[in-house]
């Protein structure tokens, strides 16, 4: 029984007993008129402001000026979890957190994204590939999970009374070509992939030529071909589907940029006399776009899913800001790397069964549509790394570095014509080119999901679920991603993936 709770039903008989001689009162039928309607001044003011804004917009047709500078997407003052970065990984984490919450509205999740139009987002600027042909079992398992998810995407992300999601998946697979020097490694990789249940075949040069007659097999000693769960899809569709579903489940979207964190800390001294500072993020400060407005979110936990800019976000929380050679001085080794993608037309090029082909030189391409268009690129060497200050495309790079390799491998590409191009960012892990996933050991409520170095899109669905498991249940269940923890950077233990594109 709850103390202090009174029952009016029990009090009435006692009140009647206290007045034994009172005449009984005939029950009256109550006539309710309701409260007098009052004028809502704030509502009227809001309507007047809206009318004023409309008139100003009509007076300036074609302008994107926002009169009065009122920002949309203001975050709530408090949240359980703040996700920094609204790309496909950030929204995947938000979706899975809401999927696994014990009951509706049990967890308040906020996703903060500064580029709401996604003009520079790595997600929408990628080539949309998914493959199982990795050398690390964890990467293979994440791709398998993502492939199963995409196959049943409407069961997960479908919204009642809305059209079904068409991810535009093309199951043409990946083909990796290996020279004599790389054949042994390619064969070892395929054995690992098969042990994880992936359907991958090995092809000799003769088999390769028979399967793809348009291919020049000079210099090729061995090839591997993914037979299922490989190909490419539309990244923009996946991003929007995750975002819409997560928001329908109660996730808050905040348009703005996280500019700083407020932290609480304490210092402990080890048995060796070494001081170590532990901290927790208490507030995230968000700057609204094109506005002087600044919001503060009190939070219990922060997930850094800021992609190429996650290194800067980690610094705001004090990661890497300690004395050199100390644990606090170890930074998150994720930097932006600019990568080009070129689209060309070749009417006599490979047909509809063209896979995503990765040459022995590292150059790659795939078919784009059905009208003789293709897209592809090549990662530059360390000496050729382009400036990341903008997303300008170096067209000479294609002419001098990529086209000769393409024309050698596919003779029909000697007469190709470049139609368009774009540049995007890799969240490049300079330590070992593999992701950093999990909690920071010193900033105890800061989690990472970054550093994928080019394969974040295809692993986003699995990573989102795994991070949600780690946060809500304290351990990984779908795929054990413990090897990708931040501690490996502290210890200098590199995890190398041999199938990097």
CSV table of C-alpha atoms in Angstrom, one decimal:
chain,number,residue,atom,x,y,z
A,1,UNK,CA,0.0,0.0,0.0
A,2,UNK,CA,1.4,3.4,-1.0
A,3,UNK,CA,1.7,5.8,2.0
A,4,UNK,CA,-0.3,9.0,1.9
A,5,UNK,CA,-2.8,7.7,-0.7
A,6,UNK,CA,-6.4,8.5,0.4
A,7,UNK,CA,-9.6,7.0,-0.9
A,8,UNK,CA,-12.5,9.5,-1.3
A,9,UNK,CA,-14.9,6.6,-1.7
A,10,UNK,CA,-14.1,5.5,1.9
A,11,UNK,CA,-14.3,9.1,3.3
A,12,UNK,CA,-17.8,9.7,2.2
A,13,UNK,CA,-19.6,7.3,4.6
A,14,UNK,CA,-17.6,8.8,7.4
A,15,UNK,CA,-18.7,12.3,6.5
A,16,UNK,CA,-22.3,11.2,6.4
A,17,UNK,CA,-22.0,9.5,9.8
A,18,UNK,CA,-20.8,12.7,11.3
A,19,UNK,CA,-24.1,14.4,10.4
A,20,UNK,CA,-26.8,12.0,11.5
A,21,UNK,CA,-29.7,14.6,11.5
A,22,UNK,CA,-29.0,16.2,8.2
A,23,UNK,CA,-31.8,16.0,5.6
A,24,UNK,CA,-30.9,13.9,2.6
A,25,UNK,CA,-30.2,16.1,-0.4
A,26,UNK,CA,-31.9,15.2,-3.6
A,27,UNK,CA,-29.4,14.4,-6.3
A,28,UNK,CA,-29.1,17.1,-8.9
A,29,UNK,CA,-28.3,16.7,-12.5
A,30,UNK,CA,-25.2,18.8,-13.1
A,31,UNK,CA,-25.1,21.1,-16.1
A,32,UNK,CA,-21.6,21.7,-17.4
A,33,UNK,CA,-20.9,24.7,-19.4
A,34,UNK,CA,-17.2,24.2,-19.7
A,35,UNK,CA,-14.5,26.7,-19.2
A,36,UNK,CA,-14.8,30.1,-20.9
A,37,UNK,CA,-12.8,30.1,-24.1
A,38,UNK,CA,-9.8,32.3,-23.8
A,39,UNK,CA,-7.7,33.9,-26.4
A,40,UNK,CA,-4.3,32.2,-26.8
A,41,UNK,CA,-1.9,35.2,-27.3
A,42,UNK,CA,1.1,33.0,-28.2
A,43,UNK,CA,-0.9,31.1,-30.8
A,44,UNK,CA,-2.1,34.3,-32.3
A,45,UNK,CA,1.4,35.7,-32.3
A,46,UNK,CA,2.7,32.6,-34.0
A,47,UNK,CA,0.1,32.9,-36.7
A,48,UNK,CA,1.0,36.5,-37.3
A,49,UNK,CA,4.7,35.7,-37.5
A,50,UNK,CA,4.0,32.9,-39.9
A,51,UNK,CA,1.9,35.2,-42.1
A,52,UNK,CA,4.7,37.8,-42.0
A,53,UNK,CA,7.3,35.2,-43.0
A,54,UNK,CA,5.1,34.1,-45.9
A,55,UNK,CA,4.7,37.7,-47.2
A,56,UNK,CA,8.4,38.3,-47.0
A,57,UNK,CA,9.2,35.1,-48.9
A,58,UNK,CA,6.6,36.1,-51.6
A,59,UNK,CA,8.4,39.5,-51.8
A,60,UNK,CA,11.7,37.7,-52.5
A,61,UNK,CA,10.9,34.8,-54.9
A,62,UNK,CA,13.8,32.4,-55.6
A,63,UNK,CA,15.6,33.4,-52.4
A,64,UNK,CA,16.6,30.9,-49.7
A,65,UNK,CA,16.7,33.6,-47.1
A,66,UNK,CA,15.0,32.6,-43.9
A,67,UNK,CA,13.2,35.6,-42.4
A,68,UNK,CA,13.7,36.1,-38.7
A,69,UNK,CA,16.2,33.2,-38.7
A,70,UNK,CA,14.0,30.8,-36.8
A,71,UNK,CA,15.8,27.4,-36.7
A,72,UNK,CA,14.0,24.1,-37.1
A,73,UNK,CA,15.1,20.8,-35.6
A,74,UNK,CA,16.0,22.2,-32.1
A,75,UNK,CA,17.1,19.4,-29.9
A,76,UNK,CA,15.4,18.6,-26.5
A,77,UNK,CA,17.1,19.9,-23.4
A,78,UNK,CA,17.8,16.3,-22.1
A,79,UNK,CA,18.5,13.0,-23.8
A,80,UNK,CA,19.7,9.6,-22.9
A,81,UNK,CA,21.8,9.2,-25.9
A,82,UNK,CA,23.2,11.8,-28.3
A,83,UNK,CA,24.5,10.5,-31.6
A,84,UNK,CA,26.9,12.8,-33.4
A,85,UNK,CA,26.6,12.3,-37.1
A,86,UNK,CA,23.4,11.6,-39.1
A,87,UNK,CA,24.9,9.5,-41.8
A,88,UNK,CA,23.8,5.9,-42.4
A,89,UNK,CA,25.8,4.6,-39.4
A,90,UNK,CA,24.3,7.2,-37.0
A,91,UNK,CA,20.8,6.5,-38.1
A,92,UNK,CA,21.4,2.8,-38.0
A,93,UNK,CA,22.4,3.0,-34.4
A,94,UNK,CA,19.4,5.2,-33.6
A,95,UNK,CA,17.0,2.7,-35.3
A,96,UNK,CA,18.4,-0.3,-33.5
A,97,UNK,CA,18.4,1.5,-30.1
A,98,UNK,CA,14.7,2.1,-30.5
A,99,UNK,CA,14.1,-1.5,-31.8
A,100,UNK,CA,15.7,-2.9,-28.7
A,101,UNK,CA,14.3,-0.5,-26.1
A,102,UNK,CA,12.2,-2.3,-23.4
A,103,UNK,CA,9.1,-0.2,-24.1
A,104,UNK,CA,8.0,2.8,-26.1
A,105,UNK,CA,9.8,6.0,-25.2
A,106,UNK,CA,12.1,4.2,-22.7
A,107,UNK,CA,15.1,5.8,-24.4
A,108,UNK,CA,15.3,9.4,-25.6
A,109,UNK,CA,17.7,9.4,-28.6
A,110,UNK,CA,18.9,12.5,-30.5
A,111,UNK,CA,20.8,12.4,-33.8
A,112,UNK,CA,22.7,15.6,-34.5
A,113,UNK,CA,23.6,16.3,-38.2
A,114,UNK,CA,25.0,19.5,-39.5
A,115,UNK,CA,24.6,18.8,-43.3
A,116,UNK,CA,20.9,17.9,-43.4
A,117,UNK,CA,21.0,18.1,-47.3
A,118,UNK,CA,23.9,15.6,-47.2
A,119,UNK,CA,25.8,17.5,-49.9
A,120,UNK,CA,29.1,16.3,-48.5
A,121,UNK,CA,28.1,13.1,-46.7
A,122,UNK,CA,30.2,10.0,-47.3
A,123,UNK,CA,27.0,7.9,-47.4
A,124,UNK,CA,25.4,9.4,-50.5
A,125,UNK,CA,28.8,10.0,-52.3
A,126,UNK,CA,29.8,6.3,-52.1
A,127,UNK,CA,29.5,3.8,-54.9
A,128,UNK,CA,27.1,1.7,-52.9
A,129,UNK,CA,28.9,-1.6,-52.9
A,130,UNK,CA,28.4,-4.6,-50.6
A,131,UNK,CA,30.7,-7.6,-50.5
A,132,UNK,CA,31.7,-10.6,-48.4
A,133,UNK,CA,35.2,-10.8,-49.8
A,134,UNK,CA,37.2,-9.6,-46.8
A,135,UNK,CA,40.0,-11.3,-45.0
A,136,UNK,CA,38.7,-10.6,-41.4
A,137,UNK,CA,35.9,-12.8,-40.1
A,138,UNK,CA,34.2,-9.9,-38.4
A,139,UNK,CA,34.0,-7.9,-41.7
A,140,UNK,CA,32.6,-10.9,-43.5
A,141,UNK,CA,29.9,-11.5,-40.8
A,142,UNK,CA,28.9,-7.8,-40.8
A,143,UNK,CA,28.4,-7.9,-44.6
A,144,UNK,CA,26.4,-11.1,-44.3
A,145,UNK,CA,24.1,-9.5,-41.8
A,146,UNK,CA,23.7,-6.4,-43.9
A,147,UNK,CA,22.9,-8.5,-47.0
A,148,UNK,CA,20.1,-10.4,-45.1
A,149,UNK,CA,18.8,-7.1,-43.8
A,150,UNK,CA,18.6,-5.5,-47.3
A,151,UNK,CA,16.8,-8.6,-48.6
A,152,UNK,CA,14.1,-8.1,-46.0
A,153,UNK,CA,14.3,-4.3,-45.7
A,154,UNK,CA,10.6,-3.7,-45.8
A,155,UNK,CA,10.1,-6.0,-42.8
A,156,UNK,CA,12.5,-3.8,-40.8
A,157,UNK,CA,12.1,-0.3,-42.2
A,158,UNK,CA,8.7,-0.3,-43.9
A,159,UNK,CA,6.2,2.2,-42.6
A,160,UNK,CA,2.5,1.6,-42.6
A,161,UNK,CA,0.5,3.2,-45.4
A,162,UNK,CA,3.7,4.2,-47.3
A,163,UNK,CA,5.1,2.7,-50.5
A,164,UNK,CA,7.5,-0.2,-50.2
A,165,UNK,CA,11.2,0.5,-50.1
A,166,UNK,CA,13.1,-0.3,-53.3
A,167,UNK,CA,16.8,-0.5,-52.4
A,168,UNK,CA,17.6,-1.1,-56.1
A,169,UNK,CA,20.0,-3.9,-55.3
A,170,UNK,CA,22.0,-5.3,-58.2
A,171,UNK,CA,23.4,-8.8,-57.3
A,172,UNK,CA,26.2,-8.9,-59.9
A,173,UNK,CA,28.8,-9.7,-57.3
A,174,UNK,CA,32.5,-8.7,-57.0
A,175,UNK,CA,35.4,-10.0,-58.9
A,176,UNK,CA,38.9,-9.6,-57.5
A,177,UNK,CA,41.9,-10.2,-59.8
A,178,UNK,CA,45.3,-11.3,-58.4
A,179,UNK,CA,48.7,-11.3,-60.1
A,180,UNK,CA,51.2,-14.1,-59.5
A,181,UNK,CA,52.5,-12.3,-56.4
A,182,UNK,CA,49.0,-11.9,-54.9
A,183,UNK,CA,47.5,-15.3,-55.8
A,184,UNK,CA,48.4,-17.0,-52.6
A,185,UNK,CA,46.9,-14.3,-50.4
A,186,UNK,CA,43.7,-14.3,-52.6
A,187,UNK,CA,43.3,-18.0,-52.1
A,188,UNK,CA,43.8,-17.7,-48.4
A,189,UNK,CA,41.2,-15.0,-48.2
A,190,UNK,CA,38.7,-17.2,-50.1
A,191,UNK,CA,39.2,-20.0,-47.6
A,192,UNK,CA,38.4,-17.7,-44.7
A,193,UNK,CA,35.3,-16.4,-46.6
A,194,UNK,CA,34.1,-20.0,-47.3
A,195,UNK,CA,34.7,-21.0,-43.6
A,196,UNK,CA,32.2,-18.2,-42.7
A,197,UNK,CA,29.6,-19.5,-45.1
A,198,UNK,CA,30.2,-17.1,-48.1
A,199,UNK,CA,29.7,-18.4,-51.6
A,200,UNK,CA,32.9,-17.5,-53.4
A,201,UNK,CA,34.4,-19.2,-56.4
A,202,UNK,CA,38.0,-19.3,-57.6
A,203,UNK,CA,38.6,-18.8,-61.3
A,204,UNK,CA,41.7,-19.5,-63.4
A,205,UNK,CA,42.5,-17.1,-66.2
A,206,UNK,CA,40.9,-19.4,-68.8
A,207,UNK,CA,37.7,-19.7,-66.7
A,208,UNK,CA,37.7,-16.0,-66.1
A,209,UNK,CA,38.0,-15.4,-69.9
A,210,UNK,CA,35.1,-17.8,-70.6
A,211,UNK,CA,32.9,-16.2,-68.0
A,212,UNK,CA,33.7,-12.6,-69.0
A,213,UNK,CA,34.9,-12.6,-72.7
A,214,UNK,CA,35.4,-8.8,-72.7
A,215,UNK,CA,38.2,-9.1,-70.1
A,216,UNK,CA,41.9,-9.1,-70.9
A,217,UNK,CA,43.5,-11.7,-68.5
A,218,UNK,CA,47.1,-10.7,-69.1
A,219,UNK,CA,48.9,-10.6,-65.8
A,220,UNK,CA,46.1,-12.3,-64.0
A,221,UNK,CA,47.0,-15.6,-62.2
A,222,UNK,CA,43.8,-16.1,-60.2
A,223,UNK,CA,40.4,-14.5,-59.6
A,224,UNK,CA,37.7,-14.7,-57.0
A,225,UNK,CA,34.0,-14.2,-57.7
A,226,UNK,CA,31.2,-13.7,-55.1
A,227,UNK,CA,28.2,-15.7,-56.1
A,228,UNK,CA,25.6,-14.3,-53.7
A,229,UNK,CA,25.0,-11.4,-51.3
A,230,UNK,CA,27.3,-9.1,-53.3
A,231,UNK,CA,26.7,-6.2,-55.6
A,232,UNK,CA,25.6,-2.7,-55.1
A,233,UNK,CA,22.5,-0.7,-54.1
A,234,UNK,CA,21.3,2.9,-53.7
A,235,UNK,CA,22.9,4.5,-50.6
A,236,UNK,CA,20.4,7.4,-50.6
A,237,UNK,CA,17.4,5.1,-50.3
A,238,UNK,CA,18.9,3.2,-47.4
A,239,UNK,CA,19.8,6.4,-45.5
A,240,UNK,CA,16.3,7.9,-45.9
A,241,UNK,CA,14.6,4.6,-45.0
A,242,UNK,CA,16.6,4.4,-41.8
A,243,UNK,CA,16.0,8.0,-41.0
A,244,UNK,CA,12.3,8.0,-41.6
A,245,UNK,CA,11.8,4.7,-39.7
A,246,UNK,CA,13.9,5.9,-36.7
A,247,UNK,CA,12.0,9.2,-36.5
A,248,UNK,CA,8.7,7.4,-36.7
A,249,UNK,CA,9.8,5.4,-33.6
A,250,UNK,CA,10.5,8.5,-31.7
A,251,UNK,CA,14.1,9.5,-32.5
A,252,UNK,CA,14.8,13.2,-32.4
A,253,UNK,CA,16.6,14.8,-35.4
A,254,UNK,CA,18.6,17.9,-34.6
A,255,UNK,CA,20.0,20.1,-37.4
A,256,UNK,CA,23.2,21.6,-36.2
A,257,UNK,CA,26.8,21.0,-35.4
A,258,UNK,CA,28.2,19.8,-32.1
A,259,UNK,CA,30.8,22.4,-31.2
A,260,UNK,CA,31.9,21.3,-27.7
A,261,UNK,CA,31.2,19.0,-24.7
A,262,UNK,CA,31.0,19.7,-21.0
A,263,UNK,CA,32.7,17.0,-19.0
A,264,UNK,CA,33.0,16.0,-15.3
A,265,UNK,CA,36.2,14.2,-14.3
A,266,UNK,CA,38.2,12.8,-11.5
A,267,UNK,CA,41.8,11.6,-11.2
A,268,UNK,CA,43.1,8.3,-9.9
A,269,UNK,CA,46.7,7.2,-9.2
A,270,UNK,CA,47.9,3.8,-10.2
A,271,UNK,CA,50.1,1.6,-8.1
A,272,UNK,CA,53.1,2.9,-10.1
A,273,UNK,CA,52.2,6.5,-9.1
A,274,UNK,CA,50.9,7.4,-12.5
A,275,UNK,CA,47.9,9.7,-12.5
A,276,UNK,CA,45.0,8.8,-14.8
A,277,UNK,CA,42.0,11.1,-15.4
A,278,UNK,CA,38.6,9.6,-16.0
A,279,UNK,CA,35.8,11.7,-17.3
A,280,UNK,CA,32.2,11.7,-18.4
A,281,UNK,CA,30.4,13.9,-20.9
A,282,UNK,CA,27.5,15.7,-19.2
A,283,UNK,CA,26.4,18.2,-21.9
A,284,UNK,CA,26.6,18.4,-25.7
A,285,UNK,CA,26.6,22.0,-27.1
A,286,UNK,CA,24.9,22.3,-30.6
A,287,UNK,CA,25.2,25.3,-32.9
A,288,UNK,CA,22.2,25.8,-35.1
A,289,UNK,CA,22.9,26.4,-38.8
A,290,UNK,CA,22.7,30.0,-40.2
A,291,UNK,CA,21.6,31.2,-36.8
A,292,UNK,CA,23.0,32.6,-33.6
A,293,UNK,CA,21.0,30.0,-31.6
A,294,UNK,CA,22.9,27.6,-29.5
A,295,UNK,CA,21.4,24.6,-27.7
A,296,UNK,CA,22.7,22.5,-24.9
A,297,UNK,CA,21.7,18.9,-24.4
A,298,UNK,CA,22.1,17.2,-21.1
A,299,UNK,CA,23.0,13.6,-21.9
A,300,UNK,CA,23.9,10.3,-20.3
A,301,UNK,CA,25.9,8.9,-23.3
A,302,UNK,CA,27.4,10.1,-26.6
A,303,UNK,CA,28.1,8.1,-29.7
A,304,UNK,CA,30.7,9.5,-32.1
A,305,UNK,CA,29.5,8.5,-35.6
A,306,UNK,CA,30.8,11.7,-37.3
A,307,UNK,CA,32.7,9.8,-40.0
A,308,UNK,CA,35.6,11.7,-41.5
A,309,UNK,CA,35.3,14.3,-38.8
A,310,UNK,CA,35.0,12.0,-35.8
A,311,UNK,CA,38.6,12.8,-34.9
A,312,UNK,CA,37.7,16.4,-34.2
A,313,UNK,CA,34.6,15.3,-32.3
A,314,UNK,CA,36.8,13.0,-30.1
A,315,UNK,CA,39.1,15.9,-29.3
A,316,UNK,CA,36.2,18.0,-28.0
A,317,UNK,CA,35.7,15.2,-25.4
A,318,UNK,CA,39.4,15.4,-24.4
A,319,UNK,CA,40.5,12.3,-26.4
A,320,UNK,CA,44.2,12.8,-27.3
A,321,UNK,CA,44.5,16.1,-25.4
A,322,UNK,CA,46.6,14.7,-22.6
A,323,UNK,CA,50.3,14.8,-22.2
A,324,UNK,CA,52.4,13.0,-24.9
A,325,UNK,CA,53.2,9.4,-24.2
A,326,UNK,CA,50.3,9.2,-21.7
A,327,UNK,CA,47.0,7.2,-22.2
A,328,UNK,CA,45.1,10.5,-22.3
A,329,UNK,CA,47.4,11.7,-25.1
A,330,UNK,CA,46.4,8.9,-27.5
A,331,UNK,CA,44.1,10.4,-30.2
A,332,UNK,CA,41.5,8.8,-32.3
A,333,UNK,CA,43.4,8.2,-35.5
A,334,UNK,CA,40.6,8.9,-38.0
A,335,UNK,CA,41.2,11.6,-40.7
A,336,UNK,CA,39.3,12.6,-43.8
A,337,UNK,CA,40.7,11.3,-47.1
A,338,UNK,CA,39.3,12.5,-50.4
A,339,UNK,CA,38.4,10.0,-53.0
A,340,UNK,CA,37.2,10.6,-56.6
A,341,UNK,CA,34.5,8.7,-58.5
A,342,UNK,CA,34.2,9.0,-62.3
A,343,UNK,CA,31.3,8.1,-64.5
A,344,UNK,CA,32.0,7.3,-68.2
A,345,UNK,CA,30.1,6.1,-71.2
A,346,UNK,CA,31.2,3.3,-73.5
A,347,UNK,CA,28.6,1.9,-75.9
A,348,UNK,CA,30.7,-1.2,-76.7
A,349,UNK,CA,31.6,-1.9,-73.1
A,350,UNK,CA,30.8,-5.0,-71.0
A,351,UNK,CA,27.1,-6.0,-70.8
A,352,UNK,CA,24.5,-6.4,-68.1
A,353,UNK,CA,26.3,-9.1,-66.2
A,354,UNK,CA,29.3,-6.9,-65.4
A,355,UNK,CA,30.3,-7.3,-61.8
A,356,UNK,CA,32.2,-4.8,-59.5
A,357,UNK,CA,35.7,-5.6,-60.8
A,358,UNK,CA,38.8,-4.9,-58.8
A,359,UNK,CA,42.0,-5.0,-60.9
A,360,UNK,CA,45.4,-6.2,-59.8
A,361,UNK,CA,46.4,-2.5,-59.9
A,362,UNK,CA,43.6,-1.5,-57.4
A,363,UNK,CA,41.5,0.3,-60.1
A,364,UNK,CA,37.9,-0.7,-60.0
A,365,UNK,CA,34.7,-0.2,-61.9
A,366,UNK,CA,31.1,-1.4,-62.2
A,367,UNK,CA,28.2,-0.9,-64.5
A,368,UNK,CA,25.8,2.0,-63.8
A,369,UNK,CA,22.4,1.4,-65.3
A,370,UNK,CA,21.7,-0.3,-68.6
A,371,UNK,CA,22.7,2.4,-71.1
A,372,UNK,CA,26.5,1.7,-71.5
A,373,UNK,CA,27.5,3.8,-68.4
A,374,UNK,CA,30.1,2.8,-65.9
A,375,UNK,CA,31.6,4.2,-62.8
A,376,UNK,CA,34.9,3.6,-61.0
A,377,UNK,CA,38.1,5.0,-59.6
A,378,UNK,CA,41.5,4.2,-57.9
A,379,UNK,CA,42.8,5.1,-54.5
A,380,UNK,CA,45.8,7.4,-54.8
A,381,UNK,CA,49.1,6.6,-53.3
A,382,UNK,CA,50.3,8.4,-50.1
A,383,UNK,CA,52.3,10.8,-52.2
A,384,UNK,CA,49.3,11.5,-54.4
A,385,UNK,CA,46.8,12.1,-51.6
A,386,UNK,CA,44.6,15.2,-52.6
A,387,UNK,CA,43.8,18.2,-50.4
A,388,UNK,CA,40.7,17.6,-48.2
A,389,UNK,CA,39.8,21.3,-47.9
A,390,UNK,CA,37.2,20.9,-50.7
A,391,UNK,CA,35.5,18.3,-52.9
A,392,UNK,CA,37.0,19.5,-56.2
A,393,UNK,CA,37.8,16.6,-58.6
A,394,UNK,CA,41.1,16.2,-60.3
A,395,UNK,CA,40.3,15.2,-63.9
A,396,UNK,CA,43.9,14.7,-64.8
A,397,UNK,CA,44.0,11.9,-62.2
A,398,UNK,CA,41.6,9.9,-64.3
A,399,UNK,CA,43.4,10.6,-67.6
A,400,UNK,CA,46.9,9.8,-66.3
A,401,UNK,CA,46.3,7.2,-63.6
A,402,UNK,CA,43.1,5.3,-64.1
A,403,UNK,CA,42.2,5.3,-67.8
A,404,UNK,CA,45.4,3.4,-68.9
A,405,UNK,CA,44.7,0.7,-66.3
A,406,UNK,CA,41.0,0.4,-67.4
A,407,UNK,CA,41.9,0.3,-71.1
A,408,UNK,CA,44.5,-2.4,-70.5
A,409,UNK,CA,42.0,-4.6,-68.6
A,410,UNK,CA,39.0,-3.9,-70.8
A,411,UNK,CA,40.1,-3.1,-74.3
A,412,UNK,CA,36.7,-1.6,-75.1
A,413,UNK,CA,37.4,1.2,-72.6
A,414,UNK,CA,40.0,2.7,-74.9
A,415,UNK,CA,37.2,4.7,-76.5
A,416,UNK,CA,35.3,5.7,-73.3
A,417,UNK,CA,34.1,9.2,-72.7
A,418,UNK,CA,33.9,10.7,-69.1
A,419,UNK,CA,30.4,12.1,-68.4
A,420,UNK,CA,30.6,13.3,-64.8
A,421,UNK,CA,32.5,12.9,-61.6
A,422,UNK,CA,32.4,13.6,-57.9
A,423,UNK,CA,34.5,13.4,-54.8
A,424,UNK,CA,33.7,12.1,-51.3
A,425,UNK,CA,35.4,11.5,-48.0
A,426,UNK,CA,36.6,8.3,-46.4
A,427,UNK,CA,36.7,8.2,-42.6
A,428,UNK,CA,40.2,6.8,-42.9
A,429,UNK,CA,41.8,5.1,-39.9
A,430,UNK,CA,45.5,5.9,-40.2
A,431,UNK,CA,46.4,3.2,-37.6
A,432,UNK,CA,45.2,0.1,-39.4
A,433,UNK,CA,42.4,1.0,-41.8
A,434,UNK,CA,39.8,-0.8,-39.7
A,435,UNK,CA,36.9,0.6,-37.7
A,436,UNK,CA,37.1,1.8,-34.1
A,437,UNK,CA,34.0,0.5,-32.4
A,438,UNK,CA,33.0,0.5,-28.7
A,439,UNK,CA,33.5,2.6,-25.6
A,440,UNK,CA,36.5,4.8,-24.8
A,441,UNK,CA,38.3,3.5,-21.7
A,442,UNK,CA,38.9,7.0,-20.2
A,443,UNK,CA,35.9,9.0,-21.4
A,444,UNK,CA,33.5,6.4,-20.0
A,445,UNK,CA,30.3,7.4,-21.7
A,446,UNK,CA,31.7,8.0,-25.1
A,447,UNK,CA,31.2,5.3,-27.8
A,448,UNK,CA,32.8,5.1,-31.2
A,449,UNK,CA,31.5,3.8,-34.6
A,450,UNK,CA,33.9,5.3,-37.1
A,451,UNK,CA,37.1,4.7,-39.1
A,452,UNK,CA,35.7,2.3,-41.6
A,453,UNK,CA,38.1,3.5,-44.3
A,454,UNK,CA,35.6,3.0,-47.2
A,455,UNK,CA,33.4,0.1,-46.1
A,456,UNK,CA,31.1,1.8,-43.6
A,457,UNK,CA,28.0,1.8,-45.8
A,458,UNK,CA,27.9,-2.0,-46.2
A,459,UNK,CA,28.6,-2.6,-42.5
A,460,UNK,CA,26.4,0.1,-41.1
A,461,UNK,CA,23.4,-2.1,-40.5
A,462,UNK,CA,25.4,-4.6,-38.5
A,463,UNK,CA,27.4,-2.0,-36.6
A,464,UNK,CA,24.2,-0.2,-35.6
A,465,UNK,CA,22.8,-3.3,-34.0
A,466,UNK,CA,26.0,-4.2,-32.3
A,467,UNK,CA,26.5,-0.8,-30.8
A,468,UNK,CA,22.8,-0.9,-29.5
A,469,UNK,CA,23.6,-4.3,-27.9
A,470,UNK,CA,26.7,-3.0,-26.3
A,471,UNK,CA,24.9,0.1,-24.9
A,472,UNK,CA,21.8,-1.6,-23.7
A,473,UNK,CA,23.0,-5.0,-22.8
A,474,UNK,CA,26.7,-4.5,-22.1
A,475,UNK,CA,28.0,-7.0,-24.7
A,476,UNK,CA,28.0,-7.9,-28.4
A,477,UNK,CA,25.6,-10.6,-29.5
A,478,UNK,CA,25.1,-10.4,-33.2
A,479,UNK,CA,28.8,-10.1,-34.1
A,480,UNK,CA,31.6,-9.9,-31.6
A,481,UNK,CA,33.4,-6.7,-32.5
A,482,UNK,CA,35.6,-6.6,-29.5
A,483,UNK,CA,38.8,-6.6,-31.5
A,484,UNK,CA,37.9,-3.2,-33.0
A,485,UNK,CA,38.0,-1.5,-29.6
A,486,UNK,CA,40.0,1.7,-28.8
A,487,UNK,CA,42.3,-0.2,-26.5
A,488,UNK,CA,44.0,-1.9,-29.4
A,489,UNK,CA,45.3,1.6,-30.4
A,490,UNK,CA,46.6,2.2,-26.9
A,491,UNK,CA,48.4,-1.2,-27.1
A,492,UNK,CA,49.6,-0.7,-30.7
A,493,UNK,CA,47.9,-3.9,-31.8
A,494,UNK,CA,47.0,-3.5,-35.5
A,495,UNK,CA,44.3,-5.5,-37.2
A,496,UNK,CA,45.0,-5.6,-40.9
A,497,UNK,CA,42.4,-6.2,-43.6
A,498,UNK,CA,44.0,-7.5,-46.8
A,499,UNK,CA,41.1,-6.7,-49.0
A,500,UNK,CA,41.0,-2.9,-48.9
A,501,UNK,CA,39.8,-1.0,-52.0
